[in-house]
Amino acid sequence: MIAMGKKHSRTEWVLAVLPKTTLLTLFNLSLVGVAEGGGRDNGGEDVVHSLKVSLEDLYLGTSKKHSLTWNVICSMCNGKGSKSGGSIKCGVCQGSGMKVSIRQLGPSMIQQMQRPCNECKGSGETIRDKDRCPQCKGEKDVPENKVLEVIVEKGMQNGQKITFPGEADEALCCISTLLILTVLLF
């Protein structure tokens, strides 16, 4: 056990004394997903749409068809965006997928920001024009129209959400997430 003193900082003392599970709970952290990629989650972003209904629809309940456009993985190139071997390392981010920018805030103060690369959209790879897939044009996915049958249950509230798991945009990098329809009174 580390005794607090001049040789050890308070942080070292806390780390030595408290069990790791307590620290994880204290800071609301989790070890789930750390082995798969540094704690990143594998889900895409949820897609939110509005479903306009009348007061009568909320009171009595109804069934509505909702048309939307979503992105699906290109069937021609299987989501690669190019023919086999057509992608190259991005020259802007050197294949990291991230762009780092530094700006000076004041004397002896700088800010470093990291964001996805605009050129490769965070993938670290670019596709030469001649190698792009003719169907998706290198985007790896294509828009597709879809019609959902939505059940508005009797007594639903204005602003209530209806979720459709796995019905959001498709992507090779992540699991398809939720499509969320928000019931709005018009």
Short mmCIF file of C-alpha atoms in Angstrom, two decimals:
data_model
loop_
_atom_site.label_atom_id
_atom_site.label_comp_id
_atom_site.label_asym_id
_atom_site.label_seq_id
_atom_site.Cartn_x
_atom_site.Cartn_y
_atom_site.Cartn_z
CA MET A 1 0.00 0.00 0.00
CA ILE A 2 1.22 3.48 -0.84
CA ALA A 3 1.20 6.00 1.97
CA MET A 4 0.49 9.58 1.01
CA GLY A 5 3.63 11.60 1.22
CA LYS A 6 6.02 13.70 -0.76
CA LYS A 7 7.08 10.87 -3.08
CA HIS A 8 3.61 9.94 -4.35
CA SER A 9 0.85 12.06 -5.77
CA ARG A 10 -2.75 11.87 -4.61
CA THR A 11 -3.69 10.21 -7.91
CA GLU A 12 -1.21 7.37 -7.36
CA TRP A 13 -2.57 6.91 -3.84
CA VAL A 14 -6.19 6.72 -5.08
CA LEU A 15 -5.25 4.25 -7.82
CA ALA A 16 -3.39 2.05 -5.35
CA VAL A 17 -6.04 2.09 -2.62
CA LEU A 18 -9.33 1.81 -4.51
CA PRO A 19 -10.14 -1.36 -6.45
CA LYS A 20 -10.36 -0.86 -10.21
CA THR A 21 -14.06 -1.77 -10.31
CA THR A 22 -14.79 1.01 -7.83
CA LEU A 23 -12.90 3.50 -10.01
CA LEU A 24 -14.77 2.36 -13.11
CA THR A 25 -18.09 2.73 -11.29
CA LEU A 26 -17.07 6.08 -9.81
CA PHE A 27 -16.32 7.55 -13.21
CA ASN A 28 -19.13 5.65 -14.99
CA LEU A 29 -16.66 3.80 -17.19
CA SER A 30 -16.78 0.32 -18.62
CA LEU A 31 -14.29 -2.18 -19.97
CA VAL A 32 -16.79 -3.45 -22.55
CA GLY A 33 -15.53 -2.82 -26.07
CA VAL A 34 -11.98 -1.90 -25.06
CA ALA A 35 -10.51 -5.01 -26.65
CA GLU A 36 -12.39 -4.45 -29.90
CA GLY A 37 -10.99 -1.05 -30.73
CA GLY A 38 -10.08 1.17 -27.85
CA GLY A 39 -13.52 1.69 -26.41
CA ARG A 40 -15.24 2.83 -29.60
CA ASP A 41 -18.74 1.56 -30.03
CA ASN A 42 -19.63 -0.35 -33.16
CA GLY A 43 -22.97 1.22 -33.81
CA GLY A 44 -23.79 3.85 -36.33
CA GLU A 45 -25.84 6.88 -35.47
CA ASP A 46 -29.55 6.61 -34.79
CA VAL A 47 -31.76 8.11 -37.50
CA VAL A 48 -34.65 10.31 -36.32
CA HIS A 49 -37.73 11.18 -38.42
CA SER A 50 -41.03 12.87 -37.60
CA LEU A 51 -44.42 11.25 -38.08
CA LYS A 52 -47.23 13.81 -38.29
CA VAL A 53 -50.56 12.64 -36.89
CA SER A 54 -53.88 14.25 -36.00
CA LEU A 55 -55.38 14.47 -32.52
CA GLU A 56 -57.93 11.88 -33.63
CA ASP A 57 -55.10 9.50 -34.63
CA LEU A 58 -53.53 9.85 -31.17
CA TYR A 59 -56.86 9.33 -29.43
CA LEU A 60 -58.18 6.40 -31.47
CA GLY A 61 -54.96 4.89 -32.82
CA THR A 62 -54.20 4.27 -36.48
CA SER A 63 -51.86 2.65 -38.96
CA LYS A 64 -49.81 4.92 -41.23
CA LYS A 65 -47.37 4.35 -44.04
CA HIS A 66 -44.14 6.35 -43.68
CA SER A 67 -41.86 6.72 -46.70
CA LEU A 68 -38.16 7.41 -46.18
CA THR A 69 -34.82 7.15 -47.94
CA TRP A 70 -32.04 5.21 -46.27
CA ASN A 71 -28.54 4.17 -47.30
CA VAL A 72 -27.79 0.51 -48.04
CA ILE A 73 -24.45 -1.12 -48.81
CA CYS A 74 -23.77 -1.05 -52.55
CA SER A 75 -24.50 -4.48 -54.06
CA MET A 76 -22.21 -3.95 -57.06
CA CYS A 77 -18.96 -3.43 -55.09
CA ASN A 78 -20.08 -4.98 -51.76
CA GLY A 79 -19.40 -1.71 -49.97
CA LYS A 80 -15.79 -1.31 -51.12
CA GLY A 81 -16.46 1.70 -53.34
CA SER A 82 -14.04 0.45 -55.99
CA LYS A 83 -12.86 -2.59 -57.83
CA SER A 84 -10.48 -4.84 -55.91
CA GLY A 85 -7.28 -3.01 -54.95
CA GLY A 86 -8.57 0.34 -56.20
CA SER A 87 -8.23 2.25 -52.95
CA ILE A 88 -5.04 3.99 -51.82
CA LYS A 89 -3.86 5.54 -48.56
CA CYS A 90 -5.23 9.07 -48.10
CA GLY A 91 -2.57 11.69 -48.82
CA VAL A 92 -4.17 14.34 -46.58
CA CYS A 93 -4.25 12.35 -43.31
CA GLN A 94 -1.55 9.78 -44.26
CA GLY A 95 -4.05 6.94 -43.75
CA SER A 96 -5.00 7.75 -40.15
CA GLY A 97 -8.49 8.97 -41.03
CA MET A 98 -8.05 11.94 -38.69
CA LYS A 99 -6.90 15.50 -39.28
CA VAL A 100 -5.14 17.33 -36.44
CA SER A 101 -5.21 21.10 -36.26
CA ILE A 102 -3.44 23.30 -33.74
CA ARG A 103 -4.35 26.89 -32.98
CA GLN A 104 -2.88 29.39 -30.59
CA LEU A 105 -5.29 30.73 -27.98
CA GLY A 106 -2.90 33.13 -26.31
CA PRO A 107 0.67 33.41 -25.12
CA SER A 108 1.90 29.94 -24.15
CA MET A 109 -1.57 28.46 -24.77
CA ILE A 110 -2.44 26.23 -27.71
CA GLN A 111 -5.42 24.07 -28.54
CA GLN A 112 -5.08 20.82 -30.47
CA MET A 113 -8.21 19.49 -32.16
CA GLN A 114 -8.72 16.18 -33.92
CA ARG A 115 -11.52 15.58 -36.40
CA PRO A 116 -12.29 13.11 -39.19
CA CYS A 117 -10.46 13.84 -42.45
CA ASN A 118 -12.67 15.56 -45.04
CA GLU A 119 -10.91 13.95 -48.00
CA CYS A 120 -11.41 10.29 -47.00
CA LYS A 121 -14.36 10.83 -44.59
CA GLY A 122 -12.40 9.20 -41.77
CA SER A 123 -11.66 5.91 -43.56
CA GLY A 124 -7.95 6.57 -44.21
CA GLU A 125 -8.34 5.54 -47.86
CA THR A 126 -9.23 7.34 -51.08
CA ILE A 127 -10.31 5.88 -54.40
CA ARG A 128 -8.92 6.99 -57.75
CA ASP A 129 -11.60 8.31 -60.12
CA LYS A 130 -10.96 5.58 -62.70
CA ASP A 131 -11.41 2.84 -60.05
CA ARG A 132 -14.67 4.11 -58.53
CA CYS A 133 -17.71 1.84 -58.58
CA PRO A 134 -20.13 3.00 -61.30
CA GLN A 135 -23.18 2.41 -59.08
CA CYS A 136 -22.17 4.14 -55.81
CA LYS A 137 -19.38 6.32 -57.30
CA GLY A 138 -17.02 5.41 -54.47
CA GLU A 139 -19.46 6.26 -51.66
CA LYS A 140 -19.80 2.55 -50.65
CA ASP A 141 -23.55 2.88 -50.15
CA VAL A 142 -26.54 3.87 -52.25
CA PRO A 143 -29.84 5.53 -51.30
CA GLU A 144 -32.90 3.31 -51.34
CA ASN A 145 -36.57 4.19 -50.80
CA LYS A 146 -38.41 2.31 -48.12
CA VAL A 147 -42.01 2.36 -46.85
CA LEU A 148 -42.67 1.42 -43.22
CA GLU A 149 -46.03 0.43 -41.76
CA VAL A 150 -46.24 2.39 -38.49
CA ILE A 151 -48.79 1.56 -35.81
CA VAL A 152 -49.82 4.60 -33.78
CA GLU A 153 -51.33 3.04 -30.66
CA LYS A 154 -54.43 4.41 -28.99
CA GLY A 155 -53.52 7.03 -26.37
CA MET A 156 -50.00 7.81 -27.57
CA GLN A 157 -48.58 11.18 -26.52
CA ASN A 158 -47.38 14.04 -28.70
CA GLY A 159 -43.58 13.71 -28.93
CA GLN A 160 -43.57 10.00 -28.05
CA LYS A 161 -40.96 7.94 -29.89
CA ILE A 162 -41.50 4.73 -31.86
CA THR A 163 -38.30 2.76 -32.46
CA PHE A 164 -37.40 0.32 -35.21
CA PRO A 165 -34.18 -1.58 -34.30
CA GLY A 166 -31.85 -2.33 -37.21
CA GLU A 167 -33.79 -0.16 -39.67
CA ALA A 168 -31.33 2.75 -39.89
CA ASP A 169 -28.64 3.23 -42.55
CA GLU A 170 -26.37 0.27 -43.34
CA ALA A 171 -22.58 0.50 -43.19
CA LEU A 172 -19.79 -2.09 -43.25
CA CYS A 173 -18.06 -0.54 -40.24
CA CYS A 174 -20.94 -0.75 -37.83
CA ILE A 175 -24.15 -2.41 -36.81
CA SER A 176 -27.31 -0.87 -38.21
CA THR A 177 -28.91 1.11 -35.41
CA LEU A 178 -32.31 2.48 -34.53
CA LEU A 179 -34.73 4.31 -36.71
CA ILE A 180 -36.68 6.56 -34.36
CA LEU A 181 -40.01 8.08 -35.41
CA THR A 182 -41.22 10.93 -33.21
CA VAL A 183 -45.01 11.28 -33.17
CA LEU A 184 -45.90 14.95 -33.75
CA LEU A 185 -49.37 16.45 -33.58
CA PHE A 186 -50.23 18.71 -36.53
#
